[in-house]
Short mmCIF file of C-alpha atoms in Angstrom, two decimals:
data_model
loop_
_atom_site.label_atom_id
_atom_site.label_comp_id
_atom_site.label_asym_id
_atom_site.label_seq_id
_atom_site.Cartn_x
_atom_site.Cartn_y
_atom_site.Cartn_z
CA MET A 1 -28.22 10.06 1.20
CA ASN A 2 -26.10 9.71 -1.95
CA VAL A 3 -22.80 11.49 -1.31
CA ASP A 4 -21.63 14.07 -3.83
CA PRO A 5 -18.55 12.60 -5.60
CA THR A 6 -16.93 16.03 -5.29
CA ALA A 7 -17.29 15.99 -1.50
CA ARG A 8 -14.13 16.49 0.52
CA PHE A 9 -11.94 13.56 1.47
CA SER A 10 -13.06 12.97 5.07
CA THR A 11 -16.71 13.01 3.95
CA LEU A 12 -15.99 10.45 1.22
CA CYS A 13 -14.25 8.23 3.80
CA ILE A 14 -17.46 7.98 5.79
CA HIS A 15 -20.13 7.95 3.09
CA ALA A 16 -18.80 6.91 -0.35
CA GLY A 17 -20.16 3.59 -1.59
CA GLN A 18 -22.49 3.19 1.37
CA GLU A 19 -26.23 3.68 1.76
CA PRO A 20 -28.48 2.88 4.73
CA ASP A 21 -29.70 -0.71 4.54
CA GLU A 22 -33.00 -0.81 2.62
CA ALA A 23 -34.48 -3.55 4.80
CA THR A 24 -33.76 -2.07 8.23
CA GLY A 25 -32.34 1.43 7.78
CA ALA A 26 -29.05 0.37 9.39
CA ILE A 27 -26.53 3.18 8.96
CA ILE A 28 -23.60 0.73 8.76
CA THR A 29 -23.32 -1.49 5.68
CA PRO A 30 -24.43 -4.98 6.77
CA LEU A 31 -22.07 -7.95 6.71
CA TYR A 32 -23.59 -10.16 4.01
CA GLN A 33 -22.05 -13.42 5.17
CA THR A 34 -23.59 -15.62 2.51
CA SER A 35 -22.33 -17.86 -0.26
CA THR A 36 -25.37 -17.68 -2.52
CA TYR A 37 -28.58 -15.74 -3.15
CA VAL A 38 -32.14 -16.98 -3.71
CA GLN A 39 -33.40 -16.13 -7.19
CA GLU A 40 -37.00 -15.15 -7.92
CA GLY A 41 -37.05 -17.21 -11.10
CA LEU A 42 -34.89 -18.23 -14.03
CA GLY A 43 -32.79 -15.23 -14.97
CA ARG A 44 -34.42 -13.08 -12.29
CA HIS A 45 -32.41 -12.05 -9.23
CA LYS A 46 -31.69 -8.94 -7.15
CA GLY A 47 -28.27 -8.22 -8.61
CA HIS A 48 -26.35 -11.04 -6.97
CA GLU A 49 -26.13 -14.73 -7.86
CA TYR A 50 -23.05 -16.18 -6.16
CA ALA A 51 -20.67 -14.64 -3.63
CA ARG A 52 -17.49 -15.23 -5.59
CA THR A 53 -18.98 -13.12 -8.38
CA SER A 54 -20.38 -10.35 -6.18
CA ASN A 55 -21.25 -9.52 -2.60
CA PRO A 56 -22.97 -6.32 -1.39
CA THR A 57 -20.43 -5.73 1.38
CA ARG A 58 -17.53 -6.14 -1.00
CA SER A 59 -19.22 -3.90 -3.56
CA ALA A 60 -19.51 -1.18 -0.91
CA VAL A 61 -15.84 -1.19 0.03
CA GLU A 62 -14.80 -1.35 -3.62
CA ALA A 63 -16.86 1.77 -4.36
CA ASN A 64 -15.61 3.47 -1.20
CA ILE A 65 -11.91 3.08 -1.94
CA ALA A 66 -12.39 3.87 -5.64
CA ALA A 67 -13.89 7.20 -4.57
CA LEU A 68 -11.05 7.88 -2.12
CA GLU A 69 -8.48 7.33 -4.88
CA GLY A 70 -10.35 9.33 -7.51
CA GLY A 71 -10.79 6.27 -9.74
CA THR A 72 -13.82 4.82 -11.47
CA THR A 73 -13.92 1.21 -10.26
CA GLY A 74 -12.46 -0.81 -7.41
CA PHE A 75 -11.77 -4.54 -7.12
CA GLY A 76 -11.22 -6.30 -3.79
CA TRP A 77 -8.77 -9.18 -3.44
CA ALA A 78 -7.81 -11.67 -0.75
CA SER A 79 -4.45 -9.95 -0.11
CA GLY A 80 -2.24 -7.20 -1.42
CA MET A 81 -0.19 -9.78 -3.31
CA ALA A 82 -3.35 -11.11 -4.97
CA ALA A 83 -4.10 -7.53 -6.02
CA ILE A 84 -0.64 -7.13 -7.58
CA ASN A 85 -0.92 -10.47 -9.34
CA ALA A 86 -4.31 -9.47 -10.75
CA VAL A 87 -2.92 -6.24 -12.21
CA LEU A 88 -0.11 -8.12 -13.92
CA THR A 89 -2.66 -10.33 -15.72
CA LEU A 90 -3.39 -7.29 -17.89
CA LEU A 91 -0.12 -8.15 -19.66
CA GLU A 92 0.80 -10.79 -22.22
CA PRO A 93 3.84 -13.13 -22.32
CA GLY A 94 6.80 -11.22 -23.69
CA ASP A 95 5.71 -7.89 -22.24
CA HIS A 96 8.26 -5.86 -20.29
CA VAL A 97 7.69 -4.10 -16.95
CA VAL A 98 9.85 -1.37 -15.43
CA VAL A 99 9.71 -1.67 -11.64
CA THR A 100 10.88 0.43 -8.69
CA ASP A 101 14.09 -1.27 -7.57
CA ASN A 102 13.44 -0.82 -3.84
CA THR A 103 10.08 -2.55 -4.02
CA TYR A 104 8.55 -4.76 -1.32
CA GLY A 105 10.25 -8.14 -1.03
CA GLY A 106 7.02 -10.03 -1.71
CA THR A 107 6.53 -8.11 -4.95
CA TYR A 108 10.06 -8.95 -6.05
CA ARG A 109 9.47 -12.61 -5.21
CA LEU A 110 6.21 -12.71 -7.21
CA PHE A 111 7.77 -11.03 -10.22
CA GLU A 112 11.03 -12.99 -10.28
CA ARG A 113 10.01 -16.46 -9.13
CA VAL A 114 6.47 -16.73 -10.46
CA LEU A 115 5.57 -14.26 -13.21
CA ARG A 116 8.91 -14.36 -15.01
CA LYS A 117 8.26 -18.07 -15.53
CA GLY A 118 5.06 -17.07 -17.30
CA GLY A 119 6.93 -15.01 -19.87
CA LEU A 120 6.97 -11.51 -18.39
CA ASP A 121 10.23 -9.55 -18.27
CA PHE A 122 11.17 -7.16 -15.48
CA THR A 123 13.77 -4.40 -15.19
CA TYR A 124 14.41 -2.81 -11.79
CA VAL A 125 15.42 0.82 -11.73
CA ASP A 126 15.74 3.66 -9.24
CA THR A 127 12.44 5.36 -10.08
CA SER A 128 13.43 8.41 -8.05
CA ASP A 129 15.52 9.17 -11.16
CA VAL A 130 13.09 10.14 -13.94
CA GLU A 131 15.71 10.02 -16.70
CA ALA A 132 17.00 6.60 -15.67
CA THR A 133 13.45 5.28 -15.51
CA VAL A 134 12.55 6.52 -18.99
CA ALA A 135 15.85 5.16 -20.33
CA ALA A 136 14.78 1.70 -19.14
CA PHE A 137 11.71 1.70 -21.42
CA THR A 138 11.94 -0.59 -24.44
CA ASP A 139 9.67 -1.34 -27.38
CA ARG A 140 8.19 -4.16 -25.28
CA THR A 141 7.52 -2.07 -22.15
CA ARG A 142 3.81 -2.16 -21.34
CA MET A 143 3.79 -1.26 -17.65
CA LEU A 144 5.58 1.03 -15.21
CA PHE A 145 5.16 -0.34 -11.69
CA LEU A 146 5.93 2.27 -9.04
CA GLU A 147 6.14 1.97 -5.29
CA THR A 148 6.32 5.35 -3.59
CA PRO A 149 7.36 5.82 -0.84
CA THR A 150 9.41 2.66 -1.15
CA ASN A 151 9.66 -0.08 1.44
CA PRO A 152 11.75 0.30 3.56
CA VAL A 153 14.10 3.19 2.61
CA LEU A 154 11.26 5.58 1.70
CA ARG A 155 12.50 6.84 -1.65
CA LEU A 156 9.93 8.70 -3.74
CA ALA A 157 8.97 8.59 -7.40
CA ASP A 158 7.69 11.70 -9.17
CA ILE A 159 4.32 10.25 -10.15
CA ALA A 160 3.26 13.15 -12.37
CA ALA A 161 6.52 13.32 -14.32
CA LEU A 162 6.81 9.56 -14.78
CA SER A 163 3.14 9.20 -15.76
CA ALA A 164 3.55 11.90 -18.40
CA ALA A 165 6.67 10.23 -19.76
CA ALA A 166 5.05 6.80 -19.87
CA HIS A 167 1.90 8.08 -21.53
CA ALA A 168 3.95 9.91 -24.12
CA ARG A 169 4.93 6.44 -25.32
CA GLY A 170 1.23 5.70 -25.82
CA ASP A 171 1.08 2.11 -24.58
CA ILE A 172 2.57 2.03 -21.07
CA THR A 173 0.19 1.60 -18.13
CA VAL A 174 1.31 3.35 -14.94
CA VAL A 175 0.61 1.41 -11.75
CA VAL A 176 1.29 2.79 -8.26
CA ASP A 177 1.39 0.73 -5.08
CA ASN A 178 0.00 3.34 -2.68
CA THR A 179 0.06 1.14 0.43
CA PHE A 180 2.71 3.13 2.29
CA ALA A 181 0.93 6.45 1.79
CA SER A 182 -2.83 5.75 1.62
CA PRO A 183 -5.15 8.06 -0.33
CA ALA A 184 -5.28 10.38 2.68
CA VAL A 185 -1.66 11.30 1.96
CA GLN A 186 -1.31 10.73 -1.78
CA GLN A 187 -3.70 10.16 -4.71
CA PRO A 188 -1.67 8.84 -7.66
CA ILE A 189 -4.57 8.82 -10.13
CA LEU A 190 -4.97 12.56 -9.69
CA LEU A 191 -1.26 12.85 -10.52
CA GLY A 192 -1.64 10.89 -13.77
CA ALA A 193 -1.40 7.20 -12.84
CA ASP A 194 -3.75 4.68 -14.48
CA ILE A 195 -4.05 2.11 -11.68
CA VAL A 196 -3.58 2.28 -7.91
CA LEU A 197 -3.32 -0.75 -5.68
CA HIS A 198 -3.17 -1.37 -1.95
CA SER A 199 -2.59 -3.95 0.63
CA THR A 200 -5.73 -2.99 2.55
CA THR A 201 -4.19 -4.87 5.47
CA LYS A 202 -2.23 -1.73 6.25
CA TYR A 203 -3.46 1.87 6.59
CA LEU A 204 -6.86 1.38 4.94
CA ASN A 205 -7.94 -1.21 7.50
CA GLY A 206 -5.80 0.35 10.21
CA HIS A 207 -6.55 -2.11 13.01
CA SER A 208 -4.33 -5.13 12.24
CA ASP A 209 -7.30 -7.51 12.05
CA SER A 210 -7.83 -8.01 8.33
CA VAL A 211 -5.86 -9.15 5.28
CA GLY A 212 -6.89 -7.89 1.86
CA GLY A 213 -6.01 -6.03 -1.31
CA MET A 214 -7.62 -3.44 -3.56
CA VAL A 215 -7.11 -2.33 -7.16
CA VAL A 216 -8.59 0.95 -8.40
CA VAL A 217 -8.70 1.64 -12.14
CA THR A 218 -9.61 4.50 -14.44
CA HIS A 219 -9.97 2.83 -17.84
CA ALA A 220 -12.98 0.79 -18.97
CA ALA A 221 -10.84 -1.90 -20.60
CA HIS A 222 -8.94 -2.50 -17.36
CA ALA A 223 -12.19 -2.64 -15.39
CA GLU A 224 -13.75 -5.10 -17.82
CA TRP A 225 -10.79 -7.50 -17.63
CA LEU A 226 -10.36 -7.31 -13.86
CA LYS A 227 -14.07 -7.93 -13.28
CA PHE A 228 -13.80 -11.04 -15.44
CA TYR A 229 -10.55 -12.15 -13.79
CA GLN A 230 -11.90 -11.58 -10.29
CA ASN A 231 -14.74 -14.00 -10.95
CA ALA A 232 -12.64 -16.45 -12.96
CA ALA A 233 -9.69 -16.72 -10.56
CA GLY A 234 -11.70 -16.29 -7.35
CA ALA A 235 -9.05 -14.67 -5.13
CA ILE A 236 -11.73 -12.37 -3.72
CA LEU A 237 -11.85 -10.17 -0.66
CA SER A 238 -14.14 -11.87 1.86
CA ALA A 239 -17.34 -10.27 3.09
CA PHE A 240 -16.04 -10.03 6.65
CA ASP A 241 -12.75 -8.45 5.58
CA SER A 242 -14.73 -6.03 3.41
CA TRP A 243 -16.79 -5.05 6.44
CA LEU A 244 -13.67 -4.57 8.57
CA ILE A 245 -12.04 -2.36 5.93
CA LEU A 246 -15.18 -0.23 5.67
CA ARG A 247 -14.95 0.31 9.41
CA GLY A 248 -11.33 1.31 8.92
CA THR A 249 -11.80 3.78 6.08
CA LYS A 250 -14.39 5.72 8.09
CA THR A 251 -11.58 6.93 10.37
CA LEU A 252 -8.82 7.01 7.75
CA ALA A 253 -8.60 10.81 7.58
CA VAL A 254 -8.28 11.32 11.33
CA ARG A 255 -6.00 8.32 11.81
CA MET A 256 -3.60 9.49 9.13
CA GLU A 257 -3.40 12.93 10.73
CA ALA A 258 -2.20 11.20 13.90
CA HIS A 259 0.18 8.88 12.02
CA ASN A 260 1.64 11.85 10.14
CA ARG A 261 2.09 13.86 13.34
CA ASN A 262 3.67 11.02 15.31
CA GLY A 263 5.82 9.87 12.39
CA GLN A 264 7.27 13.35 11.98
CA ALA A 265 8.00 13.65 15.70
CA ILE A 266 9.71 10.25 15.90
CA ALA A 267 11.74 10.90 12.74
CA GLU A 268 12.96 14.22 14.17
CA TYR A 269 13.85 12.54 17.47
CA LEU A 270 15.81 9.80 15.71
CA ALA A 271 17.56 12.26 13.40
CA GLN A 272 19.17 14.05 16.35
CA HIS A 273 20.09 10.88 18.24
CA PRO A 274 23.89 10.52 18.44
CA LYS A 275 23.87 6.73 18.14
CA ILE A 276 21.91 6.52 14.87
CA ASP A 277 23.79 6.62 11.58
CA ARG A 278 20.95 7.56 9.22
CA VAL A 279 17.20 8.18 9.24
CA HIS A 280 14.92 7.72 6.24
CA TYR A 281 11.77 9.88 6.32
CA PRO A 282 10.39 12.16 3.57
CA GLY A 283 9.29 14.73 6.13
CA LEU A 284 12.87 15.53 7.13
CA PRO A 285 14.52 18.43 5.26
CA ALA A 286 17.60 16.21 4.90
CA HIS A 287 15.66 13.67 2.84
CA PRO A 288 16.95 13.95 -0.76
CA GLN A 289 13.38 14.27 -2.08
CA HIS A 290 11.84 16.37 0.64
CA ALA A 291 10.73 18.99 -1.92
CA LEU A 292 8.94 16.34 -3.99
CA ALA A 293 7.30 14.99 -0.84
CA GLN A 294 5.96 18.46 -0.08
CA GLN A 295 4.62 18.66 -3.63
CA GLN A 296 2.83 15.33 -4.04
CA MET A 297 2.06 14.24 -0.47
CA ARG A 298 -0.15 15.61 2.32
CA GLY A 299 1.90 14.60 5.33
CA TYR A 300 4.57 11.92 5.38
CA THR A 301 2.91 8.91 7.10
CA GLY A 302 4.07 6.98 10.12
CA MET A 303 6.73 4.92 8.32
CA VAL A 304 10.31 5.62 9.45
CA SER A 305 13.47 3.58 9.01
CA PHE A 306 16.87 4.11 10.57
CA ASP A 307 20.29 2.51 10.57
CA VAL A 308 22.16 1.72 13.77
CA GLY A 309 25.42 0.51 12.24
CA THR A 310 25.58 -3.25 12.92
CA LEU A 311 23.29 -6.25 13.09
CA GLU A 312 24.11 -6.76 16.77
CA ARG A 313 23.13 -3.19 17.59
CA ALA A 314 19.90 -3.64 15.63
CA ARG A 315 19.13 -6.86 17.50
CA GLY A 316 19.68 -5.09 20.80
CA VAL A 317 17.13 -2.40 19.92
CA LEU A 318 14.59 -4.80 18.44
CA GLU A 319 14.65 -7.05 21.49
CA ARG A 320 14.59 -4.25 24.06
CA VAL A 321 11.56 -2.23 22.93
CA ARG A 322 8.45 -2.60 25.07
CA LEU A 323 5.74 -0.48 23.47
CA PHE A 324 6.81 -1.03 19.86
CA ALA A 325 5.84 -4.61 18.98
CA LEU A 326 8.35 -6.71 17.01
CA ALA A 327 6.18 -7.82 14.10
CA GLU A 328 5.78 -7.66 10.34
CA SER A 329 3.15 -5.45 8.67
CA LEU A 330 2.41 -1.78 9.22
CA GLY A 331 -0.30 0.86 9.28
CA GLY A 332 -2.20 -0.22 12.40
CA VAL A 333 -3.08 2.05 15.27
CA GLU A 334 -0.41 0.32 17.35
CA SER A 335 3.31 0.90 16.77
CA LEU A 336 5.35 -1.90 15.23
CA ILE A 337 9.07 -2.41 14.73
CA SER A 338 10.75 -4.77 12.27
CA HIS A 339 14.02 -5.87 10.71
CA PRO A 340 13.55 -5.66 6.92
CA ALA A 341 16.60 -7.74 5.98
CA SER A 342 15.33 -10.82 7.83
CA MET A 343 11.61 -10.14 7.69
CA THR A 344 9.89 -8.20 4.88
CA HIS A 345 12.83 -8.41 2.46
CA ALA A 346 14.27 -11.83 3.31
CA SER A 347 13.33 -13.09 -0.18
CA VAL A 348 15.56 -10.45 -1.81
CA PRO A 349 19.16 -11.63 -2.41
CA ALA A 350 21.63 -10.23 0.13
CA GLU A 351 23.75 -8.41 -2.44
CA ARG A 352 20.68 -6.76 -3.90
CA ARG A 353 19.48 -5.71 -0.43
CA ALA A 354 22.85 -4.14 0.27
CA ALA A 355 22.81 -2.19 -2.99
CA LEU A 356 19.38 -0.80 -2.11
CA GLY A 357 20.39 0.27 1.37
CA VAL A 358 18.46 -2.51 3.09
CA THR A 359 21.34 -3.31 5.41
CA ASP A 360 21.41 -5.82 8.24
CA SER A 361 21.50 -2.84 10.60
CA LEU A 362 18.37 -1.16 9.21
CA ILE A 363 15.30 -0.97 11.45
CA ARG A 364 11.82 -0.03 10.23
CA VAL A 365 9.10 1.35 12.48
CA SER A 366 5.42 1.81 11.78
CA VAL A 367 4.57 4.62 14.16
CA GLY A 368 1.08 4.22 15.60
CA ILE A 369 -1.24 6.72 17.17
CA GLU A 370 -0.27 6.26 20.82
CA ASP A 371 0.95 9.24 22.83
CA VAL A 372 4.16 10.27 21.12
CA ASP A 373 5.96 10.94 24.41
CA ASP A 374 5.49 7.29 25.37
CA LEU A 375 6.83 6.19 21.98
CA ARG A 376 9.89 8.42 22.33
CA ALA A 377 10.53 7.08 25.82
CA ASP A 378 10.37 3.49 24.58
CA LEU A 379 12.88 4.17 21.82
CA GLU A 380 15.11 6.08 24.22
CA GLN A 381 15.39 3.17 26.62
CA ALA A 382 15.89 0.69 23.76
CA LEU A 383 18.61 2.82 22.15
CA SER A 384 20.41 3.18 25.47
CA VAL A 385 22.00 -0.24 24.91
CA LEU A 386 23.98 1.04 21.91
#
């Protein structure tokens, strides 16, 4: 039942990395909820010694997501932030990283308040501008860290062009946080990136019941180090979370079709609403990078953000919605609504948020897969207070 690695995406979602259980024939990968494994003798075991080092359920989801991203090897972590931290351990003190300026607030916090203390240097640039990004490279630049679409204003980076420019320098690793898109929408490795990472908590899991992270690599040296670091540092993805994510990726293709469809419909509804100042969504022709979105994405996801003008107006909407749940996170089957300035990006200084367009009046929605007419009706009644 080995799946052909050239199989189409929806087939890989269901079969890649997974075989029927040898002991029972179970079609679903078992949850190996164990801390250790009995060995047949000194130096003789069945491929697993201790669960921090390896676990069959974790190995299955690592192989599954690596296949979905077109990479060679996957590594599961306890959270998306643990995944990002792991990737940055590929660098040495004194190395320089060019980073998407409108990156997730938790990423900014990790880079500025933790990793900078360890000797890494970071420059934040609008990576939607290829020339400005390349101009930020220095002799010490060893990594280009892209987030595309960005959180929460949904700017895009031209992955192919930036990867080519970075690789022309010979020693710059291109990393893409693909959490907002998922491999169903965008596959950065196939566009030239070296490493892709995810908060699996979001679209990959899809059911808001698991926290985890994943790193997918293409180079043997990166795989060798991350395998060592995963065992040495121990911030591993648990067996149960691995099992939950495997359940999620089986329906990733069909879920993302629904997210894309609903996201487009809600973005179009908001764009014509007279009380909304601005809508951010790559699927709208008015988006400044709509052409790039058509080129490197397959659909535009369920992430939409919009500005209602003032904090008080935003509070009125956020507290009036009924179907959209006021909560952090994204990518679940249920629709969520959030206030980036005080929630996901609270760790970013206010003046920096303002420069990036993360205003106090900005609202972000993660559009779920409910009936879109019900979602529109909920927003309509919430916006009626404006």
